Amino acid sequence: MNSPKRLIVVSNRLPFSLEPDGNSYVVSPSSGGLVTALRAVFRQYDGCWIGWTGTEYSPEVEDLLRSMPGEQFQVQPVFLTEKERAQFYSGFSNEIVWPLFHDLQSRCNFDPDYWDSYVRINERFADRISKVARDEDFVWVHDYHLTRVAACLRERGLRCSLAFFQHIPFPSPDIFEKLPWREEFLRAMLDFDLVGLQTARDRQNFAICVERFARDASLCESKSGFVVEQSWGRRTRVDSFPISIDFEEFSSLAATEEITQLAEQVRSDLRGRSLVLGVDRLDYTKGLPEKLKAFGRLLSQYPELQRKVTLLQVVVPSREDIPKYRDLRLETERLVSRINGQYTDSSWVPIHFIYRHLDRKQLLAYYRAADVALVTPLKDGMNLVAKEYCAAQLEENGVLVLSEFAGAAWQLQAGAIIVNPNDVAGVADAVRDAVLMDGAEKQRRMRNLRRVVQQSDVRQWSHTFLDAAGVELTPRAEVPDAKMRPSPQRLLRQWLRPGAARAERERKKSPALRRPTPAAW
Ligand code: ADQ
């Protein structure tokens, strides 16, 4: 039998964080869109995940990761020193590429040492990959931290199929050209066999950048996307692959008795008020201050909604070691406290603010209970929160208010209320419209949204991507190696995982949440 074609995922961070605890470490799963999506892919295929541990080199950590209980993939760690972390991660990745690619060039710090570190650390990742990968494997590199990995691997003579997916937007050429290393950056990306971007707009931006900054490459349209051919013959396929969530998993979990009860509890605590929900990673691209100002404006412009609406804003801590993120947290807390100080009375607190990681059950209960999801990033590659909310909306009576600058707006515009997040007055009006929308209209919109999210879920995303890469991975259950074979319990769990029809049956069976209509106020 042929040896299995394994999936080797490479991302900057491994999908969990390690906190020192005396002589050992506490391992906890991390949140974030990339991790949510790739965990779903590893439920289908065996393989290995290569990424930074978030720590300096430590033999204890290496041992700990060798046998991660409960994980569906093997783990290969990369370590960074404090200085490398500062220059490669906080520096090049988060002070240059992240703000620039989100159109926030004034936040960039183009320190030349950052670039040197970026090149070196990409080499280190390539070293780790070449120790693990065989020529028949498929190496799938994720995101902007690691655009040079293919170039490094080609130099080492690795012949396996190399693909790249970028989770953040790709900027327009007028923004991209600000990058001092723009030619090297772009050319290195063209060493992959396949480059995947989130939306058609990102793909278009990439094409124009190639035409402008990689002049000896030729570009031709293909059936889907386009192909870049370089003078020495390498061909790179480029296309858009809008990422998504595991719809069936989210909606089946939302339908369970436990989540239904948790959601009931949330609703009963609201005592008849409408719940507007925000769920965001702490990041200046997510538009948190703008969202809070819009909610403040809603209360000042429409006083009849005071005491009738509560905003629950959940923020997951992120990049807390970077001063700009600490400032953002302070600004967010100041705005929450200002609005609450202005409107709170003995029976109502307008904004409930949660600043921590929530477990999935609690998150789902909030999604299920919320009348409105307010998802207003200033710019976002996709935004999975918008899709998670739709999947959990079993009664189909929630309204999604969505930024036009989220990649998800391309797919969800038919059912969501689309807003410009910089237009604080417009967002306030949209929330008012959402809260007062009649039941039939809500249902029509949400049904539409759920259909779109269900039809283009994370499985479809990974299958389309793998198809485009021309690879056929060995599905998990067919792997012959006993060590890699899933346990019978795990196979049973997979087999029991409800399919679409089962999820739909459970949705119908699940007790409906009681919620008052505005007329009952
Ligand atoms: P992120 O910027 O991390 O991802 P997003 O797509 O919104 O953004 O995903 C956030 C994830 O974190 C969601 O799965 C959500 O459930 C989870 N989450 C948020 N707050 C949480 C909390 N308090 N507790 C627990 N979980 C929480 C990047 C890009 C996005 C792109 C994704 C995937 O920036 O544009 O959609 O990758 O490609």
XYZ file of C-alpha atoms and ligand atoms in Angstrom:
559
model
C 0.000 0.000 0.000
C 1.217 3.534 -0.776
C 2.326 5.540 2.222
C -0.406 7.950 3.316
C -0.477 11.465 1.990
C -0.393 13.435 5.171
C -1.545 16.931 5.891
C 1.137 19.140 7.384
C -0.310 22.363 8.676
C 2.073 25.173 9.479
C 0.957 28.281 11.323
C 2.708 30.828 13.449
C 1.164 29.588 16.688
C 0.204 26.106 17.737
C -3.492 25.839 18.572
C -2.993 26.096 22.317
C -1.179 28.318 24.747
C 1.246 27.276 27.462
C 1.332 29.076 30.794
C 4.232 28.339 33.177
C 2.946 26.805 36.407
C 5.731 26.073 38.891
C 7.971 23.462 37.261
C 5.431 22.622 34.597
C 3.036 24.272 32.131
C -0.713 24.559 31.873
C -1.894 23.895 28.325
C -5.104 25.556 27.195
C -6.735 25.736 23.768
C -6.455 29.083 22.034
C -9.258 30.956 20.307
C -9.118 32.662 16.971
C -10.524 32.088 13.539
C -7.574 30.141 12.139
C -7.580 27.620 14.985
C -11.357 27.162 14.844
C -11.205 26.375 11.112
C -8.164 24.082 11.152
C -9.308 21.989 14.064
C -12.314 21.165 11.905
C -10.003 20.107 9.043
C -8.034 17.778 11.353
C -11.244 15.995 12.225
C -11.134 14.683 8.644
C -7.426 14.081 8.014
C -4.489 12.838 9.998
C -1.299 14.763 10.095
C 0.882 17.122 11.929
C 0.719 20.742 13.101
C 3.919 22.779 13.131
C 3.959 26.073 14.986
C 5.511 28.263 17.632
C 4.813 27.271 21.213
C 4.713 30.877 22.385
C 7.774 30.103 24.550
C 11.568 30.021 24.413
C 13.230 26.643 23.885
C 12.501 24.230 26.703
C 12.995 20.442 26.749
C 10.016 20.138 29.138
C 7.750 21.812 26.614
C 9.071 19.572 23.851
C 8.286 16.492 25.990
C 4.886 17.785 26.934
C 3.945 18.346 23.292
C 5.181 14.951 22.145
C 2.135 13.317 23.683
C -0.695 15.811 23.699
C -3.700 13.965 25.056
C -6.935 14.505 23.194
C -5.395 16.101 20.102
C -6.141 14.705 16.656
C -2.752 15.610 15.193
C 0.907 15.295 16.020
C 2.654 18.437 17.155
C 6.048 19.773 16.050
C 7.146 22.817 18.004
C 9.149 25.842 16.887
C 10.731 27.992 19.614
C 11.609 31.697 19.572
C 13.840 33.685 21.885
C 12.517 36.857 23.509
C 14.330 38.994 20.944
C 12.975 36.943 18.049
C 9.504 37.194 19.474
C 9.861 40.974 19.662
C 11.224 41.367 16.135
C 9.509 38.630 14.131
C 6.151 38.352 15.878
C 5.416 41.639 17.614
C 7.595 43.496 15.078
C 7.334 42.443 11.436
C 4.120 40.459 11.719
C 2.135 42.688 14.044
C 3.639 46.154 13.620
C 3.971 45.967 9.841
C 1.949 43.347 7.974
C -1.103 43.235 10.252
C -1.823 47.001 10.260
C -0.755 47.519 6.624
C -2.923 44.703 5.280
C -5.871 46.073 7.286
C -5.378 49.480 5.594
C -3.970 51.084 8.745
C -0.593 52.186 7.422
C -0.224 54.973 9.986
C 0.153 52.251 12.650
C 3.127 50.637 10.878
C 6.700 50.695 12.162
C 8.944 49.783 9.208
C 12.015 48.868 11.278
C 14.612 47.173 8.987
C 15.710 44.780 11.770
C 12.197 43.364 11.745
C 12.597 42.229 8.130
C 15.909 40.462 8.841
C 14.294 38.626 11.723
C 11.273 37.704 9.560
C 13.590 36.124 6.969
C 15.516 34.173 9.665
C 12.439 32.842 11.448
C 10.837 31.726 8.183
C 14.066 29.725 7.644
C 13.622 28.154 11.066
C 10.075 27.066 10.254
C 11.342 25.637 6.959
C 14.000 23.658 8.887
C 11.333 22.130 11.079
C 9.098 21.320 8.110
C 11.891 19.621 6.182
C 12.524 17.334 9.185
C 8.923 16.111 9.078
C 7.667 16.349 5.501
C 8.069 13.653 2.879
C 7.798 14.386 -0.826
C 4.299 12.893 -1.011
C 2.922 15.042 1.815
C 0.927 18.210 1.451
C 2.286 21.234 3.299
C -0.349 23.855 3.989
C 1.110 27.089 5.344
C -1.150 29.605 7.024
C -1.026 33.318 7.157
C 1.123 36.340 6.815
C 3.818 35.399 9.343
C 5.136 32.678 7.036
C 5.013 33.930 3.459
C 8.687 33.004 2.829
C 8.490 29.369 3.882
C 8.017 27.973 0.354
C 11.032 29.906 -0.934
C 13.166 28.436 1.898
C 11.865 24.906 1.285
C 12.500 25.094 -2.462
C 16.117 26.003 -1.678
C 16.344 22.840 0.441
C 15.051 20.781 -2.486
C 11.778 19.642 -0.884
C 9.464 18.525 -3.671
C 6.126 18.180 -1.919
C 3.098 20.227 -2.800
C 3.183 23.624 -1.046
C 0.136 25.790 -0.547
C -0.520 29.010 1.325
C -3.719 30.474 2.703
C -3.924 34.053 3.903
C -6.520 34.655 6.608
C -6.255 38.433 6.567
C -7.132 40.742 3.660
C -4.711 41.405 0.818
C -4.449 45.184 0.405
C -4.838 47.314 -2.681
C -1.594 48.107 -4.557
C -1.609 51.710 -3.295
C -1.330 50.362 0.249
C 0.890 47.355 -0.507
C 3.486 49.550 -2.221
C 4.240 51.209 1.140
C 5.998 47.999 2.216
C 9.768 48.576 1.799
C 10.295 44.868 0.981
C 7.314 44.602 -1.351
C 9.074 42.810 -4.259
C 10.784 40.201 -2.045
C 7.585 39.650 -0.088
C 5.476 39.072 -3.192
C 8.042 36.954 -5.034
C 8.394 34.632 -2.057
C 4.628 34.079 -2.084
C 4.910 33.032 -5.721
C 7.109 30.086 -4.674
C 3.970 28.313 -3.427
C 2.038 26.127 -5.876
C -1.235 27.595 -4.688
C -2.007 30.904 -2.970
C -5.458 31.141 -1.405
C -7.073 34.394 -0.326
C -10.378 35.048 1.378
C -12.407 37.072 -1.118
C -12.574 38.019 -4.778
C -11.472 41.509 -3.797
C -8.299 40.157 -2.124
C -7.616 38.071 -5.217
C -8.049 41.108 -7.439
C -5.698 43.168 -5.247
C -3.110 40.384 -5.365
C -3.343 40.216 -9.170
C -2.775 43.954 -9.568
C 0.171 43.810 -7.133
C 1.740 40.969 -9.128
C 1.351 42.983 -12.333
C 2.886 46.018 -10.703
C 5.657 44.541 -8.534
C 6.619 41.225 -10.164
C 6.926 42.491 -13.695
C 8.665 39.501 -15.269
C 5.843 37.207 -14.160
C 2.929 36.748 -16.511
C -0.599 36.430 -15.348
C -3.440 34.648 -17.058
C -7.042 34.183 -16.034
C -8.108 30.587 -15.461
C -11.508 28.946 -15.004
C -11.465 30.128 -11.434
C -8.931 32.668 -10.278
C -5.723 33.071 -12.232
C -2.289 31.558 -12.757
C 1.015 33.406 -12.415
C 3.852 32.052 -14.508
C 7.398 33.127 -13.786
C 10.176 33.380 -16.361
C 11.890 30.200 -15.066
C 8.691 28.226 -15.339
C 7.087 28.066 -11.875
C 3.307 28.326 -12.018
C 1.301 29.517 -9.048
C -2.432 29.244 -8.954
C -4.207 32.067 -7.097
C -7.844 32.000 -6.058
C -10.274 33.028 -3.334
C -11.556 30.488 -0.788
C -13.862 32.135 1.767
C -13.198 30.350 5.046
C -16.052 29.149 7.214
C -17.106 27.181 10.272
C -18.320 23.668 10.987
C -21.993 24.543 10.617
C -23.353 21.146 11.656
C -21.239 21.069 14.773
C -22.274 24.564 15.847
C -25.958 24.083 15.158
C -26.154 20.590 16.709
C -24.379 21.781 19.833
C -26.633 24.831 20.031
C -29.627 22.483 19.951
C -28.564 20.427 22.972
C -30.504 20.521 26.192
C -27.544 22.004 28.044
C -27.128 24.981 25.687
C -30.879 25.502 25.521
C -30.964 25.794 29.309
C -27.980 28.126 29.391
C -29.604 30.310 26.722
C -32.899 30.279 28.661
C -30.987 31.510 31.683
C -29.461 34.368 29.661
C -32.921 35.350 28.434
C -34.534 35.174 31.811
C -31.777 37.410 33.257
C -32.644 39.966 30.562
C -36.193 40.279 31.900
C -37.708 40.974 28.492
C -35.011 43.231 27.107
C -33.481 42.763 23.676
C -29.948 41.416 23.692
C -27.397 42.878 21.290
C -24.248 40.744 21.257
C -20.672 41.578 20.283
C -17.917 38.904 20.305
C -14.457 40.037 19.270
C -10.792 39.388 19.800
C -9.149 42.448 21.354
C -7.834 44.129 18.231
C -7.985 47.612 16.767
C -9.224 46.155 13.451
C -12.383 44.875 15.138
C -13.783 48.391 15.622
C -14.597 48.087 19.332
C -14.527 51.819 20.218
C -16.622 52.636 17.144
C -19.141 49.949 18.112
C -19.450 51.253 21.680
C -19.880 54.814 20.421
C -22.632 53.598 18.091
C -24.394 51.909 21.000
C -24.057 55.103 23.057
C -25.580 57.027 20.160
C -28.458 54.547 19.929
C -29.321 55.303 23.557
C -29.033 59.073 23.134
C -30.869 59.294 19.777
C -33.609 56.835 20.646
C -34.317 57.311 24.373
C -37.389 55.089 24.004
C -34.933 52.177 23.680
C -33.285 52.865 27.052
C -33.970 49.993 29.458
C -35.239 47.977 26.475
C -31.869 46.995 25.025
C -28.701 45.554 26.569
C -25.363 45.206 24.817
C -23.308 42.194 25.869
C -19.783 42.763 24.590
C -17.463 39.767 24.934
C -13.795 40.414 24.260
C -11.156 37.705 24.210
C -7.748 38.998 25.356
C -5.152 39.069 22.603
C -1.546 40.275 22.116
C -1.596 41.818 25.588
C 2.176 42.263 25.573
C 1.928 44.878 22.793
C 1.393 48.426 24.172
C -1.135 49.403 21.461
C -3.348 46.503 22.504
C -3.135 47.518 26.165
C -4.168 51.038 25.124
C -7.105 49.612 23.193
C -8.246 47.674 26.236
C -8.119 50.848 28.344
C -10.014 52.838 25.717
C -12.668 50.115 25.476
C -13.088 49.957 29.241
C -13.288 53.759 29.474
C -16.070 53.869 26.867
C -18.019 51.066 28.562
C -17.745 52.827 31.870
C -18.684 56.228 30.393
C -21.859 54.887 28.754
C -22.791 52.805 31.787
C -22.112 55.791 34.056
C -24.475 57.905 31.967
C -27.415 55.487 31.687
C -27.328 52.789 34.377
C -30.190 52.824 36.878
C -31.224 50.465 39.642
C -32.918 48.095 37.195
C -30.685 48.222 34.108
C -27.013 48.254 33.111
C -26.788 49.093 29.375
C -23.468 47.351 28.616
C -22.287 44.066 30.098
C -18.592 43.703 29.369
C -16.816 40.332 29.534
C -13.035 40.335 29.053
C -11.909 36.708 28.939
C -11.897 33.543 26.884
C -15.276 31.803 27.031
C -15.796 28.122 26.565
C -17.702 27.156 23.483
C -20.888 26.222 25.375
C -21.201 29.626 26.976
C -20.435 31.338 23.670
C -23.101 29.276 21.923
C -25.660 30.085 24.608
C -25.037 33.795 24.013
C -25.268 33.340 20.252
C -28.510 31.451 20.628
C -30.043 33.937 23.043
C -29.038 37.144 21.236
C -31.643 39.133 19.290
C -28.958 40.976 17.350
C -25.280 40.244 16.616
C -23.281 43.403 16.088
C -20.209 42.488 14.029
C -18.524 45.688 12.929
C -14.805 45.287 12.167
C -13.081 48.194 10.405
C -11.549 45.545 8.143
C -11.498 41.755 8.478
C -10.302 38.883 6.301
C -13.562 37.001 6.854
C -14.971 37.107 10.435
C -16.173 33.785 11.722
C -18.227 35.233 14.575
C -20.825 36.369 12.011
C -21.104 32.803 10.689
C -21.110 31.188 14.154
C -24.021 33.420 15.163
C -26.073 32.302 12.148
C -25.336 28.624 12.819
C -26.548 28.942 16.426
C -29.734 30.844 15.491
C -32.012 27.818 15.550
C -35.250 29.775 15.890
C -34.187 31.953 12.965
C -35.244 35.161 14.642
C -31.917 36.900 15.282
C -30.607 39.732 13.121
C -27.019 40.079 11.955
C -25.660 43.615 11.633
C -22.437 43.258 9.664
C -19.635 45.559 8.550
C -19.267 45.940 4.811
C -15.494 45.640 5.371
C -15.642 42.086 6.746
C -14.848 39.465 4.102
C -18.032 37.707 5.242
C -20.138 40.570 3.886
C -19.587 39.189 0.366
C -21.471 36.023 1.227
C -23.895 37.325 3.834
C -25.147 40.551 2.297
C -28.491 39.077 1.269
C -29.582 38.477 4.873
C -27.554 40.822 7.061
C -28.011 44.538 7.627
C -24.789 45.849 6.099
C -23.175 48.895 7.722
C -20.111 51.086 7.446
C -18.479 50.706 10.899
C -17.045 54.234 10.717
C -20.556 55.630 10.382
C -21.480 55.672 14.061
C -24.919 57.175 13.368
C -25.604 54.618 10.621
C -24.686 51.714 12.903
C -26.946 53.093 15.670
C -29.826 53.261 13.169
C -29.103 49.732 11.961
C -29.258 48.387 15.535
C -32.558 50.181 16.061
C -33.925 48.690 12.810
C -32.708 45.252 13.867
C -34.314 45.461 17.309
C -37.632 46.652 15.869
C -37.682 44.403 12.793
C -40.849 42.356 12.402
C -40.724 38.619 12.960
C -41.388 37.555 9.366
C -38.610 39.750 8.015
C -36.183 38.472 10.656
C -37.017 34.911 9.769
C -36.658 35.476 6.041
C -33.244 37.028 6.509
C -31.910 34.511 9.023
C -33.140 31.546 7.005
C -31.233 32.936 4.051
C -28.088 33.423 6.111
C -28.209 29.953 7.617
C -28.596 28.415 4.182
C -25.532 30.259 2.876
C -23.398 29.323 5.894
C -24.538 25.705 5.783
C -23.846 25.347 2.071
C -20.374 26.843 2.273
C -19.066 25.475 5.546
C -15.512 24.658 6.566
C -15.594 21.222 4.915
C -16.508 22.766 1.620
C -13.712 25.321 2.194
C -11.068 22.675 2.820
C -12.284 20.404 0.020
C -12.292 23.250 -2.487
C -8.833 24.289 -1.356
C -7.421 20.760 -1.524
C -9.048 20.248 -4.937
C -7.461 23.427 -6.214
C -4.116 22.228 -4.853
C -4.681 18.950 -6.704
C -4.065 16.811 -3.598
C -6.029 13.894 -2.310
C -5.269 13.340 1.346
C -5.772 10.022 3.030
C -8.923 10.364 5.143
C -8.400 9.793 8.862
C -10.097 6.397 9.070
C -7.977 4.894 6.238
C -4.576 5.594 7.750
C -2.884 2.200 8.156
C -0.242 3.217 10.691
C -1.515 1.997 14.059
C 0.056 4.910 15.893
C -1.746 7.415 13.711
C -5.026 5.513 13.578
C -7.799 7.125 15.612
C -8.999 5.207 18.629
C -12.262 3.238 18.311
C -13.831 5.736 20.726
C -12.850 8.594 18.470
C -14.142 6.812 15.383
C -17.376 6.190 17.201
C -17.612 9.864 18.125
C -16.999 10.790 14.479
C -19.584 8.338 13.314
C -22.049 9.707 15.815
C -21.389 13.279 14.774
C -24.698 14.367 13.348
C -24.896 15.078 9.658
C -26.985 17.799 8.090
C -30.276 15.951 8.298
C -29.693 15.003 11.895
C -28.776 18.592 12.811
C -31.975 19.795 11.205
C -34.025 17.212 13.138
C -32.384 18.311 16.380
C -33.024 21.943 15.561
C -36.709 21.209 15.169
C -36.798 19.089 18.339
C -34.943 21.655 20.415
C -37.275 23.626 22.656
C -37.766 27.178 21.391
C -36.530 30.017 23.534
C -39.157 32.320 24.962
C -38.575 35.877 23.854
C -40.872 38.869 24.083
C -41.706 40.830 20.960
C -41.182 44.601 21.054
C -44.974 44.960 21.162
C -44.949 43.313 24.613
C -42.827 46.092 26.141
P -9.552 36.398 13.947
O -9.093 37.804 13.766
O -9.152 35.725 15.183
O -9.106 35.491 12.723
P -12.517 35.776 13.659
O -12.744 35.234 12.305
O -13.518 36.763 14.092
O -11.152 36.523 13.819
O -12.510 34.571 14.683
C -12.528 34.754 16.062
C -12.744 33.396 16.722
O -12.473 33.544 18.111
C -14.147 32.874 16.578
O -14.102 31.495 16.309
C -14.782 33.133 17.940
O -15.717 32.178 18.334
C -13.579 33.079 18.865
N -13.778 33.983 19.998
C -13.926 35.310 19.971
N -14.108 35.799 21.218
C -14.073 34.751 22.049
C -14.174 34.604 23.470
N -14.329 35.630 24.318
N -14.090 33.371 23.974
C -13.895 32.318 23.149
N -13.780 32.396 21.814
C -13.855 33.604 21.266
C -8.384 35.623 11.498
C -8.822 36.767 10.581
C -10.315 36.666 10.295
C -10.649 35.306 9.701
C -10.064 34.200 10.556
C -10.199 32.850 9.877
O -8.509 38.023 11.165
O -10.714 37.690 9.390
O -12.046 35.155 9.660
O -8.673 34.397 10.813
O -9.621 32.893 8.627
